[in-house]
Amino acid sequence: MHRRLAIFTYKVLVNTNPIPITTAASTTLLYSQCNPLNPRTNGFAFFRLLSFTPGHRRAQDPDDPSNLMKEDGVSVCSQMWIENFREPDRIVSNLTTYLRRFELWVLAYQKVCADDMGAYMPRSAIQRSALEDLLALRNAVLDNRFKWGARLDFLIKSPKDKTDYQSLSKRKIKAILTTTQPAAFQDKIVQEVLFMILEPIYEARFSQKSFAFRPGRNAHTVLRVIRRNFAGYLWYIKGDFSTILDGMKVGLVISALMRDVRDKKVIDLIKAALTTPVITSRMEEPKKKTKRKYQKKRVLAEDEPKPDPYWLDTFFGFAPEEAEKIPSWGHCGILSPLLANICLDELDRWMEGKLKEFYRPSKSDVIWNSPEGEAEQGNTSWPEFVPTSGPDKTRKMDYVRYGGHILIGVRGPRADAATLRKQLIEFVDQKYMLKVDNESLPIEHITKGIMFLDHVLCRRVVYPTLRYTATGGKIISEKGVGTLLSVTASLKQCIKQFRKLNFLKGDRDPDPQPCFRMFHATQSHTNAQMNKFLSTMVEWFRYADNRKKIVNFCSYIIRGSLAKLYAAKYKLRSRAKVYKIGSRNLSRPLKEKKGSSPDYHNLLRMGLAESIDGLQYTRMSLVPETDYTPFPSNWIPDHEKALLEYISLDDPKTLEDQRCSIRKQGLVSSQDYISMLVWNYKRNAIAMDQLSLIKSGGNNTEKEQQLLLGSDKDPYDQKTKEEEDHEDGFDVAEI
């Protein structure tokens, strides 16, 4: 019986083993191992052999995408940010290591898919075929086989791209190769990977004077910095270097990039993106067909992202001049703004040096009188109060840059501003090969009003009563003269933007025009769209001194435009009739059903009518006040603050400094305090804390503190060392 079972087991193993046994010696060896009558084996070995599942364990494939994703891509990016902010001045020479990290490629794929499809794709939803194509794209980049601007041969395609490029006709292929096409999906992925690698390197190095195309900084930050730092400046220099954003010579870009990055593969990849020609020819426009009176609504495909809503599209039309132009260089895509900031960072550093050279403190100045110019003093009740300039006042200068536009404020004579302008023209010509004349860099006085980001900087002279205590304790009150910097939204610029969007006509007496684009929308949907637009405008003018006035004007234009639209749609002839039926904020329905119908409130209560939200901010009292929240002098974004705090806490020196400081001040940290409590209770069986020692105030305070701290010279401890060792050993044995 046993012999038959052993032979059967042997046959099963022979049939299922992927490596066939051919030699007689191997057969004898296997038979001897599985034979239960063999004295060298036992029953346990026999049953282990029966339960053994044949097959060899395969080694992990290094090219398997699932084996390459060892860590989350976000954690890899976080580590890169921490490393670069810990050592911001080091020259980076090995970025290929991060370029090999497949986690970054998967994260880039998710971000590009979210932009392309309008929905975030989780990591678990990515198909294996897409991961294999993504790995092929990574290997092509590492092996220098990747080509920018591919039109037909793709290593990876978008999930919504179902086109079979091999079966296209010659006419379609010619159209693809000779006309302007959107950036390829694989190009966007490579751009995203390079952006994730380069952004933390340069964000740790960029100047604090630049605010465009950077995380945590926007136009509101610029306005708050101007309100905080530009008070008291008489002369302003505005510069428009936006032609740099249109494109620069490849050599200048690469030289600026190689100041901090010396990785040849990354440099060559960006250089190829800049030098590869971009096909920008246009297709022949077909003959325009006559529009029908009523156009049909286009139905979107299942995977097609929805276009921007009307309110957002309208708000984009209000973009100020300084924020309209976004750089796009070659095939760099989203890398272009970062490269533009890298090139213009040299201008920021040069200007920072000029700020230090120009600063001349005066002891008689009230605000700036320190040698470094950092410590500011003044009347705390007037945070923006700055005395007027004069020969005995401090000469100071400040500078901000938003994209390709700069603003320089000078506190001093106009001759100093003219000298600075001359030096700036020479620097731009030498560094960027950009010819700039005096007309491109006008010097304007604050009394004329300085336009920047659609806000006007002007000065208001004030005569406050200054009270101070003289020698002897006598309080003196006298009139002072100073200026307040006013940052107001430009009403003229607002009218210009509304006219560009066909919301009104006329300059002196603007007349709202009907918004026919919302003709087929319901009253509820139209009001909701315009409310979102007005809410966005309220947020945009958040730091303007005339926030109430400018937002109320925008509400007036929108309300008049909708009233004319509803008058034309419901044939009510005039705006007055619309306001009479729909109320001042257009919250009541303008179209009634034929015949007798219940009241609108009854229909709304029964759920048979659509709720209509009235327009917001129809009265000036409904508009929120201007935000005058104090802005710190050395402000940094929240993410940089968190990074610096993490790096500081991660440094052992910081913890040691804190301990030394606690000891010098005679304090006890919470960890040491708990340790003393536990040790004191274990050693003396007394629950005593530091607070009880302080509150007791007795004569034995020093002795009790020694008892709490567990000193070796404790007067209460009369036991010998041998007894303590014996007790400690007994306690350990019991535990």
XYZ file of C-alpha atoms in Angstrom:
735
model
C 0.000 0.000 0.000
C 2.728 2.436 0.968
C 4.801 1.511 -2.060
C 1.903 2.183 -4.485
C 1.220 5.582 -2.879
C 4.885 6.534 -3.182
C 4.971 5.546 -6.862
C 1.779 7.559 -7.507
C 3.311 10.601 -5.814
C 6.415 10.244 -7.897
C 4.365 10.188 -11.135
C 2.465 13.313 -10.100
C 5.678 15.151 -9.403
C 7.143 14.064 -12.731
C 4.070 15.242 -14.663
C 3.790 18.627 -12.918
C 7.458 19.585 -12.538
C 8.406 22.229 -15.136
C 11.961 20.839 -15.239
C 11.744 17.173 -16.330
C 13.856 14.594 -14.534
C 15.806 12.548 -17.033
C 18.677 10.957 -15.217
C 18.442 7.753 -13.277
C 20.308 9.222 -10.340
C 17.704 11.945 -10.004
C 14.947 9.348 -10.141
C 16.569 7.278 -7.431
C 17.120 10.344 -5.253
C 13.517 11.500 -5.559
C 12.205 7.989 -4.957
C 14.338 7.620 -1.862
C 13.068 10.957 -0.499
C 9.418 10.111 -1.022
C 9.619 6.448 0.024
C 8.093 6.022 3.484
C 10.061 2.810 4.031
C 13.349 4.647 3.728
C 14.851 4.888 7.246
C 16.391 8.288 6.460
C 12.968 9.842 6.099
C 10.008 10.067 8.387
C 6.284 10.559 8.081
C 6.522 14.347 8.352
C 8.724 14.521 5.299
C 6.258 12.377 3.388
C 3.271 14.570 4.168
C 5.346 17.682 3.457
C 6.085 16.234 0.041
C 2.407 15.561 -0.619
C 1.436 19.119 0.333
C 4.229 20.649 -1.745
C 2.996 22.724 -4.701
C 5.433 22.348 -7.561
C 6.746 25.379 -9.374
C 9.683 27.689 -8.940
C 9.357 31.241 -7.507
C 10.153 33.781 -10.162
C 12.490 36.662 -9.493
C 10.960 40.119 -9.639
C 11.078 41.604 -13.101
C 12.902 44.958 -12.939
C 10.850 46.211 -15.906
C 7.513 45.329 -14.360
C 5.628 48.607 -13.672
C 4.021 47.260 -10.515
C 7.457 46.434 -9.046
C 8.796 49.930 -9.768
C 6.102 51.726 -7.771
C 7.667 51.249 -4.342
C 6.636 54.617 -2.909
C 3.940 57.196 -3.368
C 4.748 59.947 -5.868
C 3.612 62.686 -3.496
C 6.053 61.516 -0.823
C 8.870 61.552 -3.390
C 7.990 65.138 -4.321
C 7.828 66.108 -0.649
C 11.288 64.684 -0.077
C 12.612 66.714 -3.011
C 11.153 69.925 -1.570
C 12.656 69.203 1.846
C 16.113 68.433 0.441
C 16.243 71.598 -1.659
C 14.980 73.886 1.096
C 17.463 72.348 3.526
C 20.378 73.208 1.197
C 19.132 75.962 -1.120
C 22.570 77.061 -2.388
C 23.981 73.739 -3.505
C 24.555 72.958 -7.170
C 22.399 70.028 -8.281
C 24.263 67.599 -10.509
C 22.338 64.320 -10.311
C 18.715 64.700 -11.338
C 18.684 61.531 -13.427
C 18.010 59.618 -10.199
C 14.674 61.382 -9.853
C 14.068 61.074 -13.579
C 14.229 57.291 -13.135
C 11.656 57.249 -10.342
C 8.592 55.666 -11.890
C 6.400 57.067 -9.098
C 6.902 60.579 -10.504
C 5.844 59.417 -13.951
C 2.673 57.857 -12.572
C 1.874 61.064 -10.672
C 2.499 63.115 -13.824
C 0.190 60.786 -15.751
C -2.551 61.338 -13.176
C -2.196 65.131 -13.328
C -2.196 65.258 -17.129
C -5.222 62.937 -17.259
C -7.046 65.218 -14.832
C -6.358 68.222 -17.080
C -7.203 66.329 -20.247
C -10.330 64.495 -19.109
C -11.633 66.792 -16.394
C -11.603 64.090 -13.691
C -8.918 62.746 -11.384
C -7.810 59.198 -12.085
C -6.766 57.302 -8.932
C -3.692 55.140 -9.008
C -5.696 51.935 -8.767
C -7.754 52.875 -11.850
C -4.762 53.073 -14.194
C -4.758 50.096 -16.546
C -1.712 47.892 -16.856
C -1.359 48.647 -20.564
C -1.133 52.358 -19.719
C 1.539 51.631 -17.098
C 3.551 49.634 -19.633
C 3.306 52.465 -22.172
C 4.302 54.925 -19.462
C 7.338 52.789 -18.636
C 8.269 52.710 -22.327
C 8.053 56.519 -22.389
C 10.322 56.773 -19.344
C 12.879 54.416 -20.884
C 12.808 56.394 -24.144
C 13.564 59.598 -22.233
C 16.413 57.964 -20.310
C 17.888 56.410 -23.481
C 17.683 59.697 -25.443
C 15.153 58.216 -27.862
C 12.309 60.590 -27.034
C 11.365 63.161 -29.676
C 9.366 66.284 -28.907
C 6.371 67.214 -31.040
C 5.457 63.768 -32.357
C 2.322 63.756 -34.495
C 1.750 60.131 -35.440
C 4.162 57.889 -33.512
C 3.185 57.942 -29.854
C 4.574 55.886 -27.021
C 1.486 56.617 -24.927
C -1.871 58.157 -25.789
C -4.580 59.850 -23.825
C -7.323 57.536 -22.498
C -9.879 59.513 -24.483
C -7.880 59.346 -27.733
C -9.458 56.485 -29.700
C -7.944 57.421 -33.072
C -6.320 54.644 -35.083
C -3.438 56.514 -36.706
C -2.471 53.562 -38.905
C -5.773 53.592 -40.766
C -5.935 57.341 -41.445
C -6.220 58.623 -44.956
C -3.439 60.578 -46.634
C -5.462 63.777 -46.448
C -5.910 63.493 -42.672
C -2.267 62.584 -42.171
C -1.224 65.629 -44.185
C -3.529 67.827 -42.148
C -2.040 66.484 -38.896
C 1.542 66.993 -40.071
C 1.127 70.485 -41.547
C -1.345 72.271 -39.257
C -1.261 73.471 -35.684
C -2.125 70.709 -33.256
C -2.395 70.692 -29.460
C 0.576 69.373 -27.520
C 0.882 65.614 -27.569
C -0.186 63.710 -24.482
C 3.267 62.208 -24.020
C 4.872 65.663 -24.280
C 2.667 66.901 -21.432
C 3.742 63.980 -19.248
C 7.448 64.681 -19.821
C 6.868 68.390 -19.160
C 5.076 67.550 -15.905
C 7.894 65.278 -14.730
C 10.527 67.919 -15.470
C 8.393 70.533 -13.739
C 8.053 68.428 -10.586
C 11.836 67.942 -10.522
C 12.902 71.529 -11.246
C 10.276 73.518 -9.320
C 11.508 72.673 -5.780
C 15.100 73.399 -6.824
C 14.389 76.942 -7.967
C 11.610 77.814 -5.528
C 14.214 77.546 -2.774
C 16.419 80.011 -4.701
C 13.980 82.524 -6.187
C 13.852 86.056 -4.878
C 11.063 87.136 -2.535
C 10.416 90.067 -4.891
C 8.842 87.960 -7.680
C 5.208 86.887 -7.438
C 3.983 85.555 -10.801
C 3.835 81.875 -11.800
C 4.802 80.747 -8.291
C 2.862 78.644 -5.753
C 1.382 80.561 -2.836
C 1.832 83.939 -4.544
C -0.637 85.852 -6.685
C -1.735 89.363 -7.617
C -3.321 89.879 -4.191
C 0.066 89.250 -2.590
C 1.587 91.988 -4.756
C -1.107 94.478 -3.758
C -0.635 93.701 -0.069
C 3.144 94.071 -0.387
C 2.695 97.417 -2.129
C 0.346 98.644 0.574
C 2.775 97.446 3.242
C 6.155 98.550 1.839
C 5.564 101.314 -0.734
C 4.082 103.962 1.550
C 6.105 107.185 1.439
C 7.688 106.635 -1.991
C 7.416 109.670 -4.257
C 8.798 108.432 -7.588
C 7.801 105.223 -9.330
C 9.375 103.419 -12.278
C 7.159 101.061 -14.236
C 8.820 98.604 -16.574
C 7.309 96.316 -19.177
C 9.645 93.456 -20.070
C 6.872 91.197 -21.307
C 8.678 90.751 -24.628
C 11.004 88.433 -22.697
C 7.998 86.199 -22.065
C 7.490 85.852 -25.832
C 10.772 84.015 -26.130
C 14.490 84.216 -25.502
C 17.559 82.854 -27.158
C 18.186 79.240 -26.282
C 21.722 79.972 -25.126
C 20.533 82.525 -22.575
C 17.925 80.142 -21.184
C 20.367 77.243 -20.918
C 23.061 79.391 -19.293
C 20.552 80.646 -16.708
C 19.436 77.071 -16.102
C 22.984 75.762 -15.655
C 23.777 78.141 -12.812
C 22.144 75.703 -10.406
C 21.527 72.512 -12.433
C 24.402 70.578 -13.987
C 22.605 67.399 -15.026
C 23.365 66.790 -18.707
C 20.323 64.647 -19.441
C 17.858 67.200 -18.067
C 19.649 70.091 -19.771
C 19.676 68.283 -23.130
C 15.993 67.414 -22.761
C 15.019 71.058 -22.160
C 17.341 72.247 -24.916
C 15.698 69.850 -27.368
C 12.263 71.153 -26.314
C 13.387 74.724 -27.033
C 15.055 74.006 -30.359
C 12.544 71.587 -31.887
C 10.447 73.620 -34.343
C 6.740 74.031 -33.657
C 4.392 73.803 -36.634
C 2.043 76.787 -36.439
C 0.496 76.876 -39.921
C -3.254 77.171 -40.013
C -5.813 75.218 -41.944
C -7.741 76.955 -44.646
C -10.840 78.308 -43.038
C -14.015 77.031 -44.681
C -16.556 79.407 -46.041
C -18.733 80.896 -43.393
C -22.234 79.595 -43.385
C -25.170 81.770 -42.586
C -26.193 81.332 -39.004
C -29.589 79.990 -38.284
C -31.919 81.966 -36.109
C -31.887 79.314 -33.393
C -28.760 77.208 -33.063
C -28.947 73.722 -31.675
C -27.061 72.935 -28.507
C -24.011 70.769 -29.021
C -24.036 67.530 -27.035
C -20.691 66.725 -25.392
C -19.144 63.291 -25.705
C -18.966 61.044 -22.664
C -15.226 61.598 -22.090
C -15.173 65.241 -23.242
C -14.531 67.767 -20.433
C -17.085 70.475 -19.927
C -16.082 73.955 -21.075
C -15.608 76.761 -18.597
C -18.895 78.140 -17.286
C -20.031 81.503 -18.511
C -19.205 83.368 -15.292
C -15.631 82.060 -15.271
C -15.127 82.804 -18.940
C -16.373 86.335 -18.299
C -14.059 86.833 -15.346
C -11.065 85.718 -17.415
C -11.845 88.692 -19.633
C -11.084 90.940 -16.653
C -7.464 89.797 -16.454
C -5.202 92.839 -15.957
C -2.542 93.694 -18.469
C 0.240 92.359 -16.251
C -1.409 88.922 -16.036
C -2.641 88.497 -19.611
C 0.514 87.062 -21.134
C 1.628 83.549 -20.187
C 4.950 82.410 -21.706
C 4.979 79.445 -24.067
C 8.422 78.523 -25.363
C 8.783 75.789 -27.955
C 7.584 72.440 -26.629
C 8.192 73.358 -22.971
C 4.499 73.864 -22.160
C 4.027 74.287 -18.414
C 7.801 74.565 -18.036
C 7.781 77.920 -19.838
C 6.662 80.090 -16.864
C 9.252 78.409 -14.658
C 11.994 78.999 -17.244
C 10.911 82.639 -17.570
C 11.221 83.101 -13.807
C 14.657 81.429 -13.883
C 15.845 83.910 -16.501
C 14.302 86.945 -14.788
C 15.653 85.894 -11.392
C 18.961 87.502 -12.392
C 17.109 90.812 -12.685
C 15.612 90.285 -9.231
C 19.026 89.605 -7.699
C 20.524 92.647 -9.402
C 17.717 94.842 -8.097
C 18.138 93.475 -4.568
C 21.764 94.576 -4.683
C 20.692 98.033 -5.832
C 18.211 98.269 -2.966
C 21.026 97.766 -0.460
C 23.290 100.254 -2.229
C 20.598 102.935 -2.377
C 19.554 102.693 1.259
C 20.855 105.668 3.281
C 19.422 105.802 6.792
C 18.861 109.018 8.702
C 18.676 109.221 12.471
C 16.056 111.962 12.290
C 13.703 109.698 10.343
C 10.751 108.305 12.258
C 10.193 105.117 10.278
C 13.493 103.873 8.818
C 16.504 104.735 10.931
C 18.276 101.403 11.433
C 21.459 100.629 9.470
C 19.970 97.468 7.949
C 16.632 99.020 7.058
C 14.697 96.048 8.363
C 13.476 97.364 11.721
C 10.661 99.832 11.212
C 9.313 102.138 13.868
C 6.360 104.465 13.853
C 2.976 105.290 15.241
C 1.175 101.979 15.691
C -2.220 103.621 15.345
C -1.223 104.717 11.814
C 0.254 101.580 10.267
C 0.616 103.232 6.854
C 1.612 106.670 8.090
C 4.932 107.786 6.608
C 6.401 111.315 6.823
C 6.987 113.191 3.598
C 10.382 113.029 1.947
C 13.081 115.613 2.502
C 16.862 116.088 2.650
C 16.915 114.943 6.267
C 14.854 111.808 5.615
C 15.994 108.302 4.859
C 16.512 107.429 1.200
C 15.007 104.080 0.420
C 13.837 102.030 -2.540
C 11.692 98.941 -3.060
C 10.908 96.670 -5.971
C 8.356 94.043 -7.026
C 8.006 91.978 -10.188
C 4.891 90.294 -11.514
C 5.688 88.297 -14.640
C 7.378 90.613 -17.109
C 6.237 93.814 -15.359
C 8.213 95.553 -12.628
C 7.412 98.381 -10.232
C 10.113 100.351 -8.407
C 9.350 102.881 -5.681
C 11.981 105.494 -4.839
C 12.044 107.675 -1.736
C 14.417 110.470 -2.634
C 15.096 112.987 -5.429
C 14.118 112.301 -9.020
C 17.785 112.325 -10.044
C 18.321 109.086 -8.131
C 15.410 107.478 -9.977
C 16.854 108.644 -13.323
C 20.268 107.176 -12.449
C 18.671 103.861 -11.524
C 16.717 103.816 -14.785
C 19.907 104.316 -16.790
C 21.622 101.454 -14.988
C 18.568 99.250 -15.479
C 18.530 99.899 -19.229
C 22.206 98.931 -19.477
C 21.677 95.756 -17.449
C 18.710 94.566 -19.512
C 20.585 95.269 -22.748
C 23.661 93.393 -21.573
C 21.937 90.423 -19.913
C 18.824 89.842 -22.034
C 19.793 91.673 -25.255
C 16.603 93.700 -24.953
C 16.588 97.277 -26.200
C 14.658 99.487 -23.793
C 14.361 103.276 -23.936
C 13.256 105.884 -21.422
C 9.677 105.802 -22.709
C 9.415 102.113 -21.809
C 10.535 102.940 -18.256
C 8.634 106.121 -17.358
C 9.294 107.869 -14.050
C 6.002 109.060 -12.578
C 5.180 111.001 -9.438
C 2.791 109.524 -6.918
C 0.388 112.457 -7.321
C -0.386 111.404 -10.908
C -1.505 107.926 -9.869
C 0.388 104.747 -10.726
C -1.567 102.001 -12.481
C -0.504 98.453 -11.580
C -2.658 95.315 -11.766
C -5.732 97.456 -12.550
C -5.281 99.284 -9.228
C -4.220 102.905 -8.892
C -1.586 103.856 -6.334
C -2.077 107.402 -5.119
C -1.200 109.510 -2.111
C -3.379 111.231 0.419
C -1.782 113.912 2.548
C -2.949 113.790 6.168
C -2.378 116.068 9.141
C -2.722 113.895 12.227
C -2.285 115.099 15.777
C 0.827 113.531 17.226
C 0.991 113.112 20.980
C 4.179 112.116 22.732
C 5.752 112.397 26.161
C 8.608 114.867 26.448
C 11.286 115.027 29.114
C 9.803 115.584 32.515
C 6.658 113.592 31.726
C 4.949 116.426 29.883
C 2.531 115.322 27.147
C 2.938 117.373 23.968
C 0.375 117.478 21.141
C 1.276 118.933 17.774
C 0.150 118.690 14.182
C 2.085 116.372 11.936
C 2.244 116.024 8.164
C 2.311 112.664 6.477
C 0.971 110.584 3.648
C -1.247 107.568 3.342
C -0.796 105.230 0.387
C -4.151 104.583 -1.227
C -4.671 101.461 -3.372
C -7.920 101.901 -5.302
C -9.459 99.878 -8.110
C -9.504 101.701 -11.422
C -13.073 102.471 -12.451
C -11.879 103.523 -15.899
C -10.180 100.159 -16.410
C -13.293 98.345 -15.177
C -15.453 100.168 -17.753
C -12.923 99.285 -20.442
C -13.106 95.582 -19.569
C -16.915 95.601 -19.540
C -16.920 97.289 -22.932
C -14.547 94.652 -24.280
C -16.990 91.965 -23.126
C -19.954 93.807 -24.750
C -21.665 94.452 -21.442
C -21.941 98.208 -21.981
C -21.207 101.048 -24.345
C -20.122 104.599 -23.707
C -17.467 106.078 -21.436
C -18.850 109.022 -19.509
C -22.354 107.631 -19.149
C -22.000 103.842 -19.518
C -25.163 102.178 -20.747
C -25.600 98.427 -20.016
C -26.175 96.177 -23.016
C -28.255 92.960 -23.006
C -26.302 89.758 -22.435
C -27.721 87.748 -25.347
C -25.350 84.859 -24.731
C -27.647 83.748 -21.882
C -30.813 84.137 -23.970
C -31.748 80.434 -23.940
C -30.907 79.896 -20.261
C -33.533 79.988 -17.547
C -33.859 82.908 -15.200
C -32.603 80.825 -12.296
C -29.506 79.641 -14.161
C -28.729 83.122 -15.484
C -28.973 84.714 -12.047
C -26.812 81.965 -10.541
C -24.106 82.500 -13.177
C -24.043 86.235 -12.598
C -23.971 85.803 -8.824
C -20.871 83.656 -9.143
C -19.306 86.304 -11.338
C -20.115 89.044 -8.820
C -18.750 86.952 -5.947
C -15.514 86.534 -7.876
C -15.329 90.278 -8.505
C -15.831 90.933 -4.799
C -12.887 88.673 -4.053
C -10.741 90.271 -6.776
C -11.240 93.773 -5.356
C -10.777 92.563 -1.792
C -7.867 94.889 -0.974
C -9.066 97.952 -2.901
C -9.915 101.031 -0.832
C -12.989 101.654 -2.989
C -14.199 98.051 -2.848
C -17.794 98.984 -2.097
C -17.995 101.519 -4.908
C -16.411 99.352 -7.612
C -18.419 96.224 -6.744
C -21.660 98.200 -6.627
C -20.846 99.559 -10.092
C -20.259 96.017 -11.391
C -23.579 94.934 -9.880
C -25.316 97.865 -11.566
C -23.920 96.906 -14.985
C -24.814 93.226 -14.580
C -28.296 93.990 -13.284
C -28.983 96.410 -16.127
C -27.685 93.921 -18.694
C -29.938 91.144 -17.359
C -32.926 93.484 -17.178
C -32.538 94.331 -20.867
C -32.087 90.637 -21.665
C -35.287 89.689 -19.817
C -37.161 92.583 -21.399
C -36.257 91.284 -24.861
C -36.857 87.656 -23.948
C -40.250 88.076 -22.254
C -41.328 91.075 -24.385
C -41.650 93.465 -21.464
C -40.436 96.499 -23.483
C -38.436 98.261 -20.765
C -36.204 97.696 -17.769
C -38.695 99.431 -15.514
C -41.304 96.792 -16.320
C -38.780 94.052 -15.548
C -37.916 95.584 -12.177
C -41.591 96.017 -11.370
C -42.363 92.320 -11.936
C -39.086 90.719 -10.903
C -38.225 93.159 -8.063
C -34.962 95.053 -7.680
C -32.751 91.951 -7.515
C -34.690 89.987 -10.187
C -35.609 87.233 -7.739
C -39.254 86.834 -8.805
C -40.252 84.879 -11.931
C -40.903 86.996 -15.000
C -42.874 84.423 -16.978
C -46.301 83.363 -15.710
C -48.193 80.334 -16.930
C -51.256 80.940 -19.044
C -54.586 80.797 -17.259
C -55.120 80.875 -13.541
C -52.122 79.591 -11.587
C -51.237 79.540 -7.897
C -48.950 82.131 -6.433
C -45.209 81.689 -6.944
C -44.584 81.117 -3.247
C -47.174 78.322 -3.172
C -45.598 76.669 -6.225
C -42.178 76.981 -4.639
C -43.443 75.449 -1.394
C -44.949 72.513 -3.290
C -41.733 71.971 -5.250
C -43.388 72.776 -8.587
C -41.311 75.892 -9.294
C -37.590 76.452 -9.551
C -35.994 78.581 -6.862
C -34.591 81.840 -8.218
C -31.747 83.538 -6.380
C -31.739 87.295 -6.587
C -28.678 89.200 -7.719
C -26.224 90.015 -4.975
C -24.773 93.384 -3.958
C -27.603 95.463 -5.424
C -26.973 97.973 -2.632
C -23.645 99.361 -1.519
C -24.333 98.422 2.098
C -24.365 94.729 1.105
C -20.798 94.848 -0.210
C -18.204 93.733 2.393
C -15.612 96.163 3.689
C -12.061 96.396 2.407
C -9.678 93.877 3.930
C -7.041 95.810 5.892
C -5.519 92.788 7.606
C -1.906 93.648 8.591
C 0.646 92.111 6.280
C 3.913 90.837 7.837
C 7.108 92.480 6.641
C 8.960 89.173 6.068
C 5.989 87.277 4.684
C 6.467 83.838 3.133
C 3.788 81.429 1.837
C 2.325 78.818 4.137
C 3.922 75.864 2.355
C 7.403 77.408 2.654
C 6.762 78.202 6.308
C 5.766 74.576 6.942
C 8.880 73.332 5.114
C 11.219 75.556 7.105
C 9.572 74.556 10.395
C 9.856 70.866 9.508
C 13.534 71.258 8.592
C 14.175 73.165 11.805
C 12.474 70.537 13.951
C 14.245 67.753 12.106
C 17.622 69.277 12.968
C 19.050 67.840 16.261
C 20.711 71.172 16.938
C 17.311 72.845 17.274
C 16.213 70.430 19.974
C 19.485 70.863 21.840
C 19.168 74.663 21.669
C 15.668 74.446 23.076
C 16.858 72.282 25.955
C 19.686 74.688 26.745
C 17.293 77.621 26.676
C 14.901 75.829 29.033
C 17.712 75.061 31.450
C 18.995 78.651 31.424
C 15.537 80.001 32.236
C 15.077 77.479 35.041
C 12.163 75.752 33.347
C 11.395 72.092 32.827
C 10.187 70.585 29.563
C 7.054 68.482 29.569
C 8.962 65.275 28.781
C 11.439 65.809 31.622
C 8.608 66.776 33.951
C 6.747 63.515 33.312
C 9.977 61.546 33.656
C 10.641 63.136 37.063
C 7.134 62.321 38.236
C 7.408 58.684 37.202
C 10.910 58.269 38.654
C 9.953 59.976 41.904
C 6.911 57.755 42.370
C 8.870 54.628 41.544
C 11.763 55.438 43.850
C 10.036 57.121 46.797
C 6.395 56.055 46.393
C 5.393 59.716 46.641
C 3.196 61.403 44.013
C 4.830 64.839 44.088
C 5.002 67.367 41.263
C 6.731 70.673 40.751
C 3.592 72.743 41.222
C 3.089 71.373 44.730
C 6.672 72.296 45.550
C 6.184 75.857 44.396
C 2.863 76.294 46.181
C 4.130 74.816 49.462
C 6.686 77.591 50.030
C 8.097 75.784 53.100
C 11.639 75.685 54.449
C 12.311 72.278 52.975
C 11.813 73.379 49.356
C 15.385 72.632 48.312
C 15.220 69.194 49.870
C 11.939 68.436 48.149
C 13.335 69.602 44.797
C 16.293 67.283 45.269
C 13.844 64.519 46.044
C 11.881 65.326 42.887
C 14.961 65.434 40.684
C 16.272 62.167 42.146
C 19.668 63.486 43.253
C 22.315 61.040 44.482
C 22.818 63.147 47.616
C 19.239 62.812 48.761
C 19.132 63.352 52.568
C 16.042 61.174 52.831
C 17.769 58.246 51.212
C 19.618 56.313 53.967
C 19.953 53.045 52.097
C 23.228 51.662 50.955
C 24.167 50.992 47.387
C 23.982 47.242 47.855
C 20.430 47.480 49.207
C 19.398 49.616 46.220
C 20.874 47.120 43.795
C 19.102 44.333 45.619
C 15.762 46.190 45.485
C 16.226 47.083 41.820
C 16.947 43.445 41.014
C 13.917 42.373 43.017
C 11.715 44.842 41.167
C 12.955 43.640 37.813
C 12.363 40.035 38.795
C 8.831 40.864 39.872
C 8.144 42.726 36.647
